[in-house]
Tab-separated table of N, CA and C in Angstrom:
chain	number	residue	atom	x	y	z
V	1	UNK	N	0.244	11.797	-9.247
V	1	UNK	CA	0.369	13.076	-8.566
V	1	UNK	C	0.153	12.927	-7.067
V	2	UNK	N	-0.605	12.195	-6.531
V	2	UNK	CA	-1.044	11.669	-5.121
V	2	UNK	C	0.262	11.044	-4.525
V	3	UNK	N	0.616	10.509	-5.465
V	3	UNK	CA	1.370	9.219	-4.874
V	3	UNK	C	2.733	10.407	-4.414
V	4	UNK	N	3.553	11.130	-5.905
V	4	UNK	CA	4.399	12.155	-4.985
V	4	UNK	C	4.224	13.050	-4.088
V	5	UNK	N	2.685	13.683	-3.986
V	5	UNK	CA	2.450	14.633	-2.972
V	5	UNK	C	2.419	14.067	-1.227
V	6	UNK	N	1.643	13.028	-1.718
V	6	UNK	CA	1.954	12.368	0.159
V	6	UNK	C	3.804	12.148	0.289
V	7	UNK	N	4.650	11.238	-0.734
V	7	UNK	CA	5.438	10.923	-0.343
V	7	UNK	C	6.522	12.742	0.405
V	8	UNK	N	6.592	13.401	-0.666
V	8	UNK	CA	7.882	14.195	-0.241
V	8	UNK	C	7.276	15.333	1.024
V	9	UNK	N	5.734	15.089	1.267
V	9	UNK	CA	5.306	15.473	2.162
V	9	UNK	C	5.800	14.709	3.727
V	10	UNK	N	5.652	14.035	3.377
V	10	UNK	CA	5.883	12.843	4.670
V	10	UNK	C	7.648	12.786	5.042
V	11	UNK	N	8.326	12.547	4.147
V	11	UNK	CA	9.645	12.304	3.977
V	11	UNK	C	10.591	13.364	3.726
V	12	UNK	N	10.216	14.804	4.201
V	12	UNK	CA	11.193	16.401	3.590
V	12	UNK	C	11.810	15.981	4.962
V	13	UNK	N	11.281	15.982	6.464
V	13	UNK	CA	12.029	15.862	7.512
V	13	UNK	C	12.965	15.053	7.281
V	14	UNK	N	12.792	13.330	7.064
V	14	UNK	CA	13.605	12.370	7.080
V	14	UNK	C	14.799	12.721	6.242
V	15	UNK	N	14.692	13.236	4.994
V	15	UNK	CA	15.440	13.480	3.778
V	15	UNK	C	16.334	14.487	4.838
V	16	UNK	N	15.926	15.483	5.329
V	16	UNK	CA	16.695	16.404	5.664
V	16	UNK	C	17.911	16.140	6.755
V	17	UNK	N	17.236	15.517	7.622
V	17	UNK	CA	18.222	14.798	8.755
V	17	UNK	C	19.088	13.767	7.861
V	18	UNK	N	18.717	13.119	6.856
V	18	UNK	CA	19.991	12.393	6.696
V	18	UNK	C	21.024	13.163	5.574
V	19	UNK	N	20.881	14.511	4.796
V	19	UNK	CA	21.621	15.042	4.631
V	19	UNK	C	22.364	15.468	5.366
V	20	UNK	N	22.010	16.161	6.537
V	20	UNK	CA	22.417	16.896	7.814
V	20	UNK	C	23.652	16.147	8.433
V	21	UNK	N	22.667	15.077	8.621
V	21	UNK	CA	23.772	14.038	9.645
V	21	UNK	C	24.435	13.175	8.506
V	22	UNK	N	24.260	13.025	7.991
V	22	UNK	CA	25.163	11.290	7.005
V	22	UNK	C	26.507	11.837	6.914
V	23	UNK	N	26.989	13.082	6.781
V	23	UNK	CA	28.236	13.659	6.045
V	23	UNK	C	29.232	13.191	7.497
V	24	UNK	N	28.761	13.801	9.088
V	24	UNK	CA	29.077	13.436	10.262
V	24	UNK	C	29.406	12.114	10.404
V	25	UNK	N	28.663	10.805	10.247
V	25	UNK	CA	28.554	9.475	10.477
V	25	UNK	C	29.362	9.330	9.596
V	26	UNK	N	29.521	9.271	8.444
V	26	UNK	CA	31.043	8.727	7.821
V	26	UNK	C	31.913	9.622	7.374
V	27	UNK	N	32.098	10.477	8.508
V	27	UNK	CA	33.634	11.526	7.847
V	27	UNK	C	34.990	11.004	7.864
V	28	UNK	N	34.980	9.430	8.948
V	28	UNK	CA	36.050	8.399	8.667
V	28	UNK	C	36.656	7.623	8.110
V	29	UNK	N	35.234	7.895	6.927
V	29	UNK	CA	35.449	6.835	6.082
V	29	UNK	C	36.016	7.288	4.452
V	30	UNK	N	36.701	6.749	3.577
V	30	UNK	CA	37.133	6.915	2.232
V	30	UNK	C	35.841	7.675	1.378
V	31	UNK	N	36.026	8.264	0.315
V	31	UNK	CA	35.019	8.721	-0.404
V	31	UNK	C	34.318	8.274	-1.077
V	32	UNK	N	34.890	6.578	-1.838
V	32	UNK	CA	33.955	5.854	-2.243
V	32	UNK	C	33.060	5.311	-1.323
V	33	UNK	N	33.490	4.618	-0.194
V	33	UNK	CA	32.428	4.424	0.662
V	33	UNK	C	31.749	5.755	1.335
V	34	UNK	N	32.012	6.442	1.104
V	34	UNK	CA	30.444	7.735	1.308
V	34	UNK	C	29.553	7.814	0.516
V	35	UNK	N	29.804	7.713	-0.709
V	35	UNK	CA	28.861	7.794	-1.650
V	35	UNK	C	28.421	6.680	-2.150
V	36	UNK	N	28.979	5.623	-1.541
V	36	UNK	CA	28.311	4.193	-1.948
V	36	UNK	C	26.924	3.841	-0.450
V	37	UNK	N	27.985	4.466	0.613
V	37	UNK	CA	26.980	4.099	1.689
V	37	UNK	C	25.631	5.360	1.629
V	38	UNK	N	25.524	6.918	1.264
V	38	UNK	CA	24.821	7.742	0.811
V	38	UNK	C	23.961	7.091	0.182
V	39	UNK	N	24.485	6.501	-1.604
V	39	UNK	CA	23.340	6.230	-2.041
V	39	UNK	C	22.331	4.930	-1.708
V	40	UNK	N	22.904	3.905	-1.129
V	40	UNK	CA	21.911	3.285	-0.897
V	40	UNK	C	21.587	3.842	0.544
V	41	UNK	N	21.613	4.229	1.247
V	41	UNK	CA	20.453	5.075	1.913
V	41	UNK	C	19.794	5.698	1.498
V	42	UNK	N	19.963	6.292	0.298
V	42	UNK	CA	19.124	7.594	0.140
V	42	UNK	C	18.044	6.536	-0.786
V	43	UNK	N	18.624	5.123	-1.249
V	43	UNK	CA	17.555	4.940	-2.446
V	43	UNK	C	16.925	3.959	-1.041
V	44	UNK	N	17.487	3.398	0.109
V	44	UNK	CA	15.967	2.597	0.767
V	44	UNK	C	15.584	3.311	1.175
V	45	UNK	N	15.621	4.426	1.417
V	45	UNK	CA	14.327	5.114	2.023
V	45	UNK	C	13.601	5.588	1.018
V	46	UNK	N	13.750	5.814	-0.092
V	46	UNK	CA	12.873	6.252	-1.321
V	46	UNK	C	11.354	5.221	-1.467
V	47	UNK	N	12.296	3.614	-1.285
V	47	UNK	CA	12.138	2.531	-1.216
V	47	UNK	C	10.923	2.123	0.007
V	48	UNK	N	11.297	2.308	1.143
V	48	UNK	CA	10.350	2.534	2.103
V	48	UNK	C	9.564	3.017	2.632
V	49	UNK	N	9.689	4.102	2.213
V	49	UNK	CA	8.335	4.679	2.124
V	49	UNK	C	7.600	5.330	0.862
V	50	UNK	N	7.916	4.641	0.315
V	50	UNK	CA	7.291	4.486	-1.291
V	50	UNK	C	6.359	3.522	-0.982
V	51	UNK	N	6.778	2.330	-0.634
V	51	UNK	CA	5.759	1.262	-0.315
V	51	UNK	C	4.575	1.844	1.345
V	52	UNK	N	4.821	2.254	1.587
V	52	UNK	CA	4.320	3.158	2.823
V	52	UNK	C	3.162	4.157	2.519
V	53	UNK	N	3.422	5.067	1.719
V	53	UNK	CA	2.802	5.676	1.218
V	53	UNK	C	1.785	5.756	-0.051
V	54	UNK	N	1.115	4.438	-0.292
V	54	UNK	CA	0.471	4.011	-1.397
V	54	UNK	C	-0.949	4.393	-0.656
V	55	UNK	N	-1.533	4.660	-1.935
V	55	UNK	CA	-2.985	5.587	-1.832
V	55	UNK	C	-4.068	3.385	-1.801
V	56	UNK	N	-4.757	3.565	-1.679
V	56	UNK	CA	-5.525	2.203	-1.295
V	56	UNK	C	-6.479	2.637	-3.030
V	57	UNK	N	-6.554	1.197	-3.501
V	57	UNK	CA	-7.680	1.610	-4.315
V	57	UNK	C	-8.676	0.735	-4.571
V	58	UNK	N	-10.036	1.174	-4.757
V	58	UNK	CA	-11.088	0.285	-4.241
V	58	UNK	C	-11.554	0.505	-5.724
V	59	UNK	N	-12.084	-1.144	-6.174
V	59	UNK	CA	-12.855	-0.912	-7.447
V	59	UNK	C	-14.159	-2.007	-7.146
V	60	UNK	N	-15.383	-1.166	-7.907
V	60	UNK	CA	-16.977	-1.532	-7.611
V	60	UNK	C	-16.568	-2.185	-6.193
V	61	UNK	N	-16.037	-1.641	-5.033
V	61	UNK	CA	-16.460	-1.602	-3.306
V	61	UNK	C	-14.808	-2.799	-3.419
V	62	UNK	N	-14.488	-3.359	-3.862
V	62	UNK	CA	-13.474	-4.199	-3.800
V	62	UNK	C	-12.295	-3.816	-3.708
V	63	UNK	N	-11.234	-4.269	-2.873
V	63	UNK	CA	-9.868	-4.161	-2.632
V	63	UNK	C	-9.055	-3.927	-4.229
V	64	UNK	N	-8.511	-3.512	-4.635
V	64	UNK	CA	-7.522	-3.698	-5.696
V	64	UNK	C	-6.136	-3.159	-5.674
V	65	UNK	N	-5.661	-2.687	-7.022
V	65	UNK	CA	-4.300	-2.041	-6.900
V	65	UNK	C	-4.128	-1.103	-8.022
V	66	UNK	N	-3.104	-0.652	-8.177
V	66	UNK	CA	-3.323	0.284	-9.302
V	66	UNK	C	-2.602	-0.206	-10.655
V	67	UNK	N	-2.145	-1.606	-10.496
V	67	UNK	CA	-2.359	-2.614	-11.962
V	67	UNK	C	-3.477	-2.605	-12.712
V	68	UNK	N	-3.904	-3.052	-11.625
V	68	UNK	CA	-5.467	-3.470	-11.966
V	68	UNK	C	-6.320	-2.348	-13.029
V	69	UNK	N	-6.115	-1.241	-12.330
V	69	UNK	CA	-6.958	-0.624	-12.805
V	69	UNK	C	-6.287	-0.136	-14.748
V	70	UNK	N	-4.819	0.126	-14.456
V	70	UNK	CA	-3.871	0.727	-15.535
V	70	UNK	C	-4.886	-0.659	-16.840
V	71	UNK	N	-4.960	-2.047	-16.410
V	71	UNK	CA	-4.970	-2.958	-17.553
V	71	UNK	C	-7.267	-2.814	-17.848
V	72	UNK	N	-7.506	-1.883	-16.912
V	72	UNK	CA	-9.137	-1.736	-17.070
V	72	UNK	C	-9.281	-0.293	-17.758
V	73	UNK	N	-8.116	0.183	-17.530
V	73	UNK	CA	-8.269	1.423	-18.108
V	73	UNK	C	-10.044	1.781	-19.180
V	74	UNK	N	-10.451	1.503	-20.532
V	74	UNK	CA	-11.043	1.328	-21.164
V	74	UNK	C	-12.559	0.819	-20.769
V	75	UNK	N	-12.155	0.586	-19.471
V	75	UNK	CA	-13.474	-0.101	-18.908
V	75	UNK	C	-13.696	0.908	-17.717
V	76	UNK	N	-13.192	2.083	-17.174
V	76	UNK	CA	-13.479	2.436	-16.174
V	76	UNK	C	-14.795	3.708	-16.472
V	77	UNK	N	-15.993	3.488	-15.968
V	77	UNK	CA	-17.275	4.213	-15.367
V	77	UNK	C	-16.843	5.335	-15.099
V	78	UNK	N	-16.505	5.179	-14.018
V	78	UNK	CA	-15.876	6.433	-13.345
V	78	UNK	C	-15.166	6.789	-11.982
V	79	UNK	N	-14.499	7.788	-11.597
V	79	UNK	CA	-12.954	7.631	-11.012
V	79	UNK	C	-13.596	8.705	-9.950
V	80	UNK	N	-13.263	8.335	-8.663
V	80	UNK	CA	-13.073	9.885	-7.823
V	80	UNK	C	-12.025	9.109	-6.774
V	81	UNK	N	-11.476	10.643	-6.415
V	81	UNK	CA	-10.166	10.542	-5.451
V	81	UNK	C	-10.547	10.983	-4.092
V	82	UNK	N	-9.851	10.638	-2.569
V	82	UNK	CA	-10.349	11.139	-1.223
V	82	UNK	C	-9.121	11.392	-0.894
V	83	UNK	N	-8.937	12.022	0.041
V	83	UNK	CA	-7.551	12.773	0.524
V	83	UNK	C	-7.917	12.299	1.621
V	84	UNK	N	-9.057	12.110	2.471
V	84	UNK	CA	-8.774	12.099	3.618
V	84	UNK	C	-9.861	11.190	4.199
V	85	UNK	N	-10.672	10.790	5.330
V	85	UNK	CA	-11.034	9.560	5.458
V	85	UNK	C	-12.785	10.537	5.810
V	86	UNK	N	-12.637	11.678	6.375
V	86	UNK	CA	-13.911	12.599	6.601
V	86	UNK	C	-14.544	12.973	5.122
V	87	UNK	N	-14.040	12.850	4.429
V	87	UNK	CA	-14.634	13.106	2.938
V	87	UNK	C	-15.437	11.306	2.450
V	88	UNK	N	-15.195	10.569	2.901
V	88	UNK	CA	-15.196	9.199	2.595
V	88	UNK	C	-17.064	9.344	2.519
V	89	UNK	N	-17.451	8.660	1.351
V	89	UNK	CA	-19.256	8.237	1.333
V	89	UNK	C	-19.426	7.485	2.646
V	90	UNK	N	-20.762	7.108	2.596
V	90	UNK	CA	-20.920	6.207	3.618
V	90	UNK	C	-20.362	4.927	2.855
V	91	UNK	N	-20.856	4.522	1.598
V	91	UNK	CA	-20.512	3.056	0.856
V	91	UNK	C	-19.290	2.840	1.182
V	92	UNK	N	-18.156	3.133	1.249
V	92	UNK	CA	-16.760	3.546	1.311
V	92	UNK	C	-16.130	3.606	3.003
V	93	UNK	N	-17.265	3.966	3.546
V	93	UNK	CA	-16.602	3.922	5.698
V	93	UNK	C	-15.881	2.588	5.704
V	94	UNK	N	-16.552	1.419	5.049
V	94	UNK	CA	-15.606	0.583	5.813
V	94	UNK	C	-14.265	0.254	5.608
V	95	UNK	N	-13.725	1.094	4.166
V	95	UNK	CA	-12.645	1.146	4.336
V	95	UNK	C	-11.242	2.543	4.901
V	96	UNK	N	-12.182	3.065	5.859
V	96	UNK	CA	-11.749	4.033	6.664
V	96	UNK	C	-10.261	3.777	7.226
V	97	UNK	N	-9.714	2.152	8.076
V	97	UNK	CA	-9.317	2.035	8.781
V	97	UNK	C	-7.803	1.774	7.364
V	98	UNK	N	-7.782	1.395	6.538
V	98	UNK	CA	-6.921	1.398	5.485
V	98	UNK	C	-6.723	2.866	4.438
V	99	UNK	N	-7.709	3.366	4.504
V	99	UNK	CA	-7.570	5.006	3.566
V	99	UNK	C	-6.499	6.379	4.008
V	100	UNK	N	-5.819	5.586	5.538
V	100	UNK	CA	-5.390	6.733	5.808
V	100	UNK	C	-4.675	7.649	5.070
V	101	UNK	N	-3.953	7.562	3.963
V	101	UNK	CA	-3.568	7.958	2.922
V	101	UNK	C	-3.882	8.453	1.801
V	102	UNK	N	-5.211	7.853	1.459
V	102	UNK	CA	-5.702	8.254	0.445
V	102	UNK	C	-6.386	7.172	0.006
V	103	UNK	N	-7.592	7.717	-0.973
V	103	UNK	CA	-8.418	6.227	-0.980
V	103	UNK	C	-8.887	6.513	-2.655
V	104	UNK	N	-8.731	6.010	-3.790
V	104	UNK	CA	-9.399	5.584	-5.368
V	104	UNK	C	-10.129	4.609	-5.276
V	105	UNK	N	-11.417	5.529	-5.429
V	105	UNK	CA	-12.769	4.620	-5.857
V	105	UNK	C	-13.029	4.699	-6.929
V	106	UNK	N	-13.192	3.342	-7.947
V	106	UNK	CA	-13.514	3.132	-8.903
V	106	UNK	C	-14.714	2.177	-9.476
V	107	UNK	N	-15.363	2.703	-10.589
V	107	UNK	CA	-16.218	2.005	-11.093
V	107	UNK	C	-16.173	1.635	-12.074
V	108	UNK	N	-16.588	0.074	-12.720
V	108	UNK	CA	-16.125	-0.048	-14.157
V	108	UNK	C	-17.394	-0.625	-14.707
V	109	UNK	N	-17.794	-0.429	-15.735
V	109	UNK	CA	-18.865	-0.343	-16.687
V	109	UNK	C	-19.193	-1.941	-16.933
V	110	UNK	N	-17.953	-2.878	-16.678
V	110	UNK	CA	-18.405	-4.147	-17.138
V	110	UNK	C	-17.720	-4.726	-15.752
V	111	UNK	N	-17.790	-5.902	-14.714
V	111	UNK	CA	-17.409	-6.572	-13.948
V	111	UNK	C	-16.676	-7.993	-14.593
V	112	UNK	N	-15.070	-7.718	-14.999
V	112	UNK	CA	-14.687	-9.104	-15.411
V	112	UNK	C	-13.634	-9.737	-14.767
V	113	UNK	N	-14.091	-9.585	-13.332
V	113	UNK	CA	-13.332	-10.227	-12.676
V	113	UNK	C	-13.950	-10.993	-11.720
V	114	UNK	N	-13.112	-11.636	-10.752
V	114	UNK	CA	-13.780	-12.564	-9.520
V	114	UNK	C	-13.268	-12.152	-8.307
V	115	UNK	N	-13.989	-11.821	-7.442
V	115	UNK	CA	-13.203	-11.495	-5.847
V	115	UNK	C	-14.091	-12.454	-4.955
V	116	UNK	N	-12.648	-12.050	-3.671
V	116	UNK	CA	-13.471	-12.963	-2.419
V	116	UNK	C	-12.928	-12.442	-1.438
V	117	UNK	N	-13.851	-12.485	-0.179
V	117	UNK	CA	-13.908	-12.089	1.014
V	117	UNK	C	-12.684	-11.861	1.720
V	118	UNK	N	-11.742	-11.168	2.385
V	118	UNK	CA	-10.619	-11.668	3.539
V	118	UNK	C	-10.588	-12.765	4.369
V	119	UNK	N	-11.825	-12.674	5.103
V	119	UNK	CA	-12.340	-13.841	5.569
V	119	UNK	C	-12.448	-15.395	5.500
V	120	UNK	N	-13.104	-15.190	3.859
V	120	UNK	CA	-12.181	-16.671	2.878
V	120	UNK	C	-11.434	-16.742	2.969
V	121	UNK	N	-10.337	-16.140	2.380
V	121	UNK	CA	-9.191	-16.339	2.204
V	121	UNK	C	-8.115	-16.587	3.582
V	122	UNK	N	-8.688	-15.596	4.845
V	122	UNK	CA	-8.207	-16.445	5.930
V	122	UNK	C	-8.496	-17.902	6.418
V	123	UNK	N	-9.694	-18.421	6.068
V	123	UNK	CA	-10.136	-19.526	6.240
V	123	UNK	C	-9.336	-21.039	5.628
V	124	UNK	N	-8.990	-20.305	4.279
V	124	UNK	CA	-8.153	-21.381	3.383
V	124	UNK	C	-6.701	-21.331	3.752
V	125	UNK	N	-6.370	-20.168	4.447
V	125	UNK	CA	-4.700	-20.475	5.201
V	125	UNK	C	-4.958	-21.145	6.298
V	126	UNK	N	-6.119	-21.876	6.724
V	126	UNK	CA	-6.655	-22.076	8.223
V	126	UNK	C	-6.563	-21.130	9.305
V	127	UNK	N	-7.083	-19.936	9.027
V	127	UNK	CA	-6.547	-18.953	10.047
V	127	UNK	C	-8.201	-18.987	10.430
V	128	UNK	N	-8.582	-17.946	12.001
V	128	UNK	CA	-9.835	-17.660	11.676
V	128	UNK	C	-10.014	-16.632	10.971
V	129	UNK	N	-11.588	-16.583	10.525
V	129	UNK	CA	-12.177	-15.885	9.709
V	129	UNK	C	-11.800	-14.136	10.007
V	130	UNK	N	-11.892	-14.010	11.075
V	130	UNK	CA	-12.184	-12.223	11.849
V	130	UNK	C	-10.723	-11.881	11.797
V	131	UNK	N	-9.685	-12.941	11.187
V	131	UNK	CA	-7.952	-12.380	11.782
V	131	UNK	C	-7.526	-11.281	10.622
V	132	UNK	N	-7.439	-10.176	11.397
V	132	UNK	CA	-7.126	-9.157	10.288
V	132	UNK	C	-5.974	-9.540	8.832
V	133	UNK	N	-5.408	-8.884	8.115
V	133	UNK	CA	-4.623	-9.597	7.259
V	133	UNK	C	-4.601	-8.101	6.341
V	134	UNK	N	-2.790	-8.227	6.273
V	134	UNK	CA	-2.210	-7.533	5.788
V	134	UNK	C	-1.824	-7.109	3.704
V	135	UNK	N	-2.752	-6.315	3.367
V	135	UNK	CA	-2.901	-6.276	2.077
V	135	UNK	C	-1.671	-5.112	1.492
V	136	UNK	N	-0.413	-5.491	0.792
V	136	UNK	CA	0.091	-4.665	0.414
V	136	UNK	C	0.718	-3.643	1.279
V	137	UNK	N	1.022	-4.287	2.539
V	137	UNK	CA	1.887	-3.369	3.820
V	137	UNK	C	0.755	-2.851	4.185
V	138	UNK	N	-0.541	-2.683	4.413
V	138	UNK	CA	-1.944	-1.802	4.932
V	138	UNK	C	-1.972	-3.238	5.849
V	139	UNK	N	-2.638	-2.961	7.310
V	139	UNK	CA	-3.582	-3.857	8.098
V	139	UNK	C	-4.568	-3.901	7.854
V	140	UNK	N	-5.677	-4.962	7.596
V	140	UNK	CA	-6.955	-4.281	7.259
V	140	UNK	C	-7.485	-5.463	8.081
V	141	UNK	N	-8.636	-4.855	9.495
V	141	UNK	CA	-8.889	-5.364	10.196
V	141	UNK	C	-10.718	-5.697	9.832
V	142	UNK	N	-11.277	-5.350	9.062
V	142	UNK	CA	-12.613	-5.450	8.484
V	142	UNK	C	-12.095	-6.732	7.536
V	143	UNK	N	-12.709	-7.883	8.044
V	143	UNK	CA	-12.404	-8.754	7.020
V	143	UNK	C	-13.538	-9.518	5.934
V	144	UNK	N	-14.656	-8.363	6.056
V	144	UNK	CA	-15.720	-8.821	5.539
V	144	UNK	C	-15.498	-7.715	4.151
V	145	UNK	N	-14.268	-7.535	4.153
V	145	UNK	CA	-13.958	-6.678	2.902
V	145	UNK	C	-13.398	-7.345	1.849
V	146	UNK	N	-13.879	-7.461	0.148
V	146	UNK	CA	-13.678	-8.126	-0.688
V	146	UNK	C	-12.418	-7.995	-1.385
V	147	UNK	N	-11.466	-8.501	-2.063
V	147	UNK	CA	-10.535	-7.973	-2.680
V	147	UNK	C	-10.475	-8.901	-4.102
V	148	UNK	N	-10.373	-8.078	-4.928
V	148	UNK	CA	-10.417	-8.388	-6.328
V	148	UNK	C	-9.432	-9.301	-6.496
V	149	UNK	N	-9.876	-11.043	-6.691
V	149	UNK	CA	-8.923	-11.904	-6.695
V	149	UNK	C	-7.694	-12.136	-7.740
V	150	UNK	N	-8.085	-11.328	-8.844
V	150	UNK	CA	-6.354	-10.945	-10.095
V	150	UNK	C	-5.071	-10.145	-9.197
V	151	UNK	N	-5.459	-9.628	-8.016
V	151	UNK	CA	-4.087	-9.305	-8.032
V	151	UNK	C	-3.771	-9.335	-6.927
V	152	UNK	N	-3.946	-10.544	-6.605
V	152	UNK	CA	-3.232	-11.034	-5.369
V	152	UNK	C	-1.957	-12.257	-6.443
V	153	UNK	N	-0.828	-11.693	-6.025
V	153	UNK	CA	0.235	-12.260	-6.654
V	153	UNK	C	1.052	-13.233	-5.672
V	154	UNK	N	1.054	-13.290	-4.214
V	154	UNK	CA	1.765	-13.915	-3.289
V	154	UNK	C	0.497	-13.826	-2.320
V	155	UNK	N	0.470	-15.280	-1.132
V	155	UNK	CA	0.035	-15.003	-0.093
V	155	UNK	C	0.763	-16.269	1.028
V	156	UNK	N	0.905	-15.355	1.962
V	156	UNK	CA	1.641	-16.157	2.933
V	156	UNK	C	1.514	-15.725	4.115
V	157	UNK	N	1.286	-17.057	5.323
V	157	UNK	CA	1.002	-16.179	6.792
V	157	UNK	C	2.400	-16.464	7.428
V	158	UNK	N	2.436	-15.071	8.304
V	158	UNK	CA	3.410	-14.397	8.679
V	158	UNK	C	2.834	-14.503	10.207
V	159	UNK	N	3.941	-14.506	11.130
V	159	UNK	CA	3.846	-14.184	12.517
V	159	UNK	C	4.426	-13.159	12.636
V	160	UNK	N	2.828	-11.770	12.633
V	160	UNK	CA	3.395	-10.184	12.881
V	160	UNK	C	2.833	-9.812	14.363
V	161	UNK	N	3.765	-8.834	15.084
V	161	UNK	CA	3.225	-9.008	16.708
V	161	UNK	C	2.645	-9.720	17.375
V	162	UNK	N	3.256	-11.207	17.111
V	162	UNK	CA	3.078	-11.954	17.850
V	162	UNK	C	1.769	-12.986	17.602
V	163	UNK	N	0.831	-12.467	16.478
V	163	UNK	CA	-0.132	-13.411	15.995
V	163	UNK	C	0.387	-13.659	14.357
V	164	UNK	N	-0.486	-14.872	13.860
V	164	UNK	CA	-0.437	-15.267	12.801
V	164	UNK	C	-1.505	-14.279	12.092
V	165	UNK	N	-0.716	-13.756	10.414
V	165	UNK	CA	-1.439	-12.620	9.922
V	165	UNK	C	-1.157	-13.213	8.398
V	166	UNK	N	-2.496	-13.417	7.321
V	166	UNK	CA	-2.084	-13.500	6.088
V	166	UNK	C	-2.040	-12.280	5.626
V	167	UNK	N	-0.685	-12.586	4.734
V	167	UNK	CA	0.279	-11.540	4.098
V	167	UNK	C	-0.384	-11.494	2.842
V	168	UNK	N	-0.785	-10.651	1.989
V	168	UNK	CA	-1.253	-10.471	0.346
V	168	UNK	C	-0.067	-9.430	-0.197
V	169	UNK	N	0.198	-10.463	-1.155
V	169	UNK	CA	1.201	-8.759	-1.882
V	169	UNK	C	0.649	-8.683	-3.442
V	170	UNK	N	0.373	-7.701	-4.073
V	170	UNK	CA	0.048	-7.847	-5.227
V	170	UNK	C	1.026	-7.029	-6.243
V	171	UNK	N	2.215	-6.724	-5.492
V	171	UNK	CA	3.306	-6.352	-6.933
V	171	UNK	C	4.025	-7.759	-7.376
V	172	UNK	N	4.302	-7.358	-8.747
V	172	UNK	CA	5.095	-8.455	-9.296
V	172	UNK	C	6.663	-8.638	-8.793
């Protein structure tokens, strides 16, 4: 429910201008290519800011995703949701600078997993320790923040504005 309320919130303008305008930009063109060039516009932007608009979710203080949690289901303590970053506990401030969207804090009754620092993990790409690093399209410049090591599925450093930044993606 989060996940559609930010998106068609964010994206009614965008959606609207490219109804508006798309019909203009290819009135030269044949009708299959309108509706071939239409729909894949209309599906990357679904696309882009779909990935854009993902709520952050933190389990026992740790980075995660919302895999994670779907396969803990049975194990989860208990669940609360933040809309906004002024509602945030204090336990929870430091991930202020990533919540802009929305933030799931979770707790689970048994700990069966393993996490590690950003920091580590910049260390083992040889990066330094303090170099922010990009979790799932989020910057997250606190790197003394843990992330639940199951679902990190890819990691790779990237040269983003001009510095070296490890990349984490955790979709399949």
């Amino acid at each position: 429910r989060i996940f559609f309320s930010i998106f068609f919130k964010t994206n009614i303008l965008f959606l609207t201008h490219i109804l508006i305008y798309f019909p203009i930009f290819v009135s030269n063109t044949n009708s299959i290519m309108k509706k071939l060039l239409f729909s894949l516009l209309i599906s990357a932007s679904f696309t882009a800011f779909a990935q854009q608009s993902s709520t952050v979710v933190i389990v026992d203080g740790n980075l995660a995703n919302s895999n994670f949690v779907k396969a803990n289901t049975k194990n989860i303590k208990s669940k609360k949701t933040y809309a906004a970053n002024a509602t945030l506990p204090e336990s929870l401030k430091n991930f202020s600078d990533v919540s802009k969207k929305g933030l799931v804090s979770i707790d689970l009754k048994e700990r069966n997993y393993d996490n590690i620092s950003l920091a580590d993990l910049n260390l083992q790409n040889k990066l330094d320790a303090k170099n922010p690093v990009q979790f799932d399209g989020v910057l997250v410049k606190d790197t003394e923040i843990n992330i639940v090591a199951d679902v990190i599925t890819k990691t790779e450093v990237k040269t983003i504005d001009g510095r070296k930044t490890l990349v984490l993606s955790s979709s399949k």
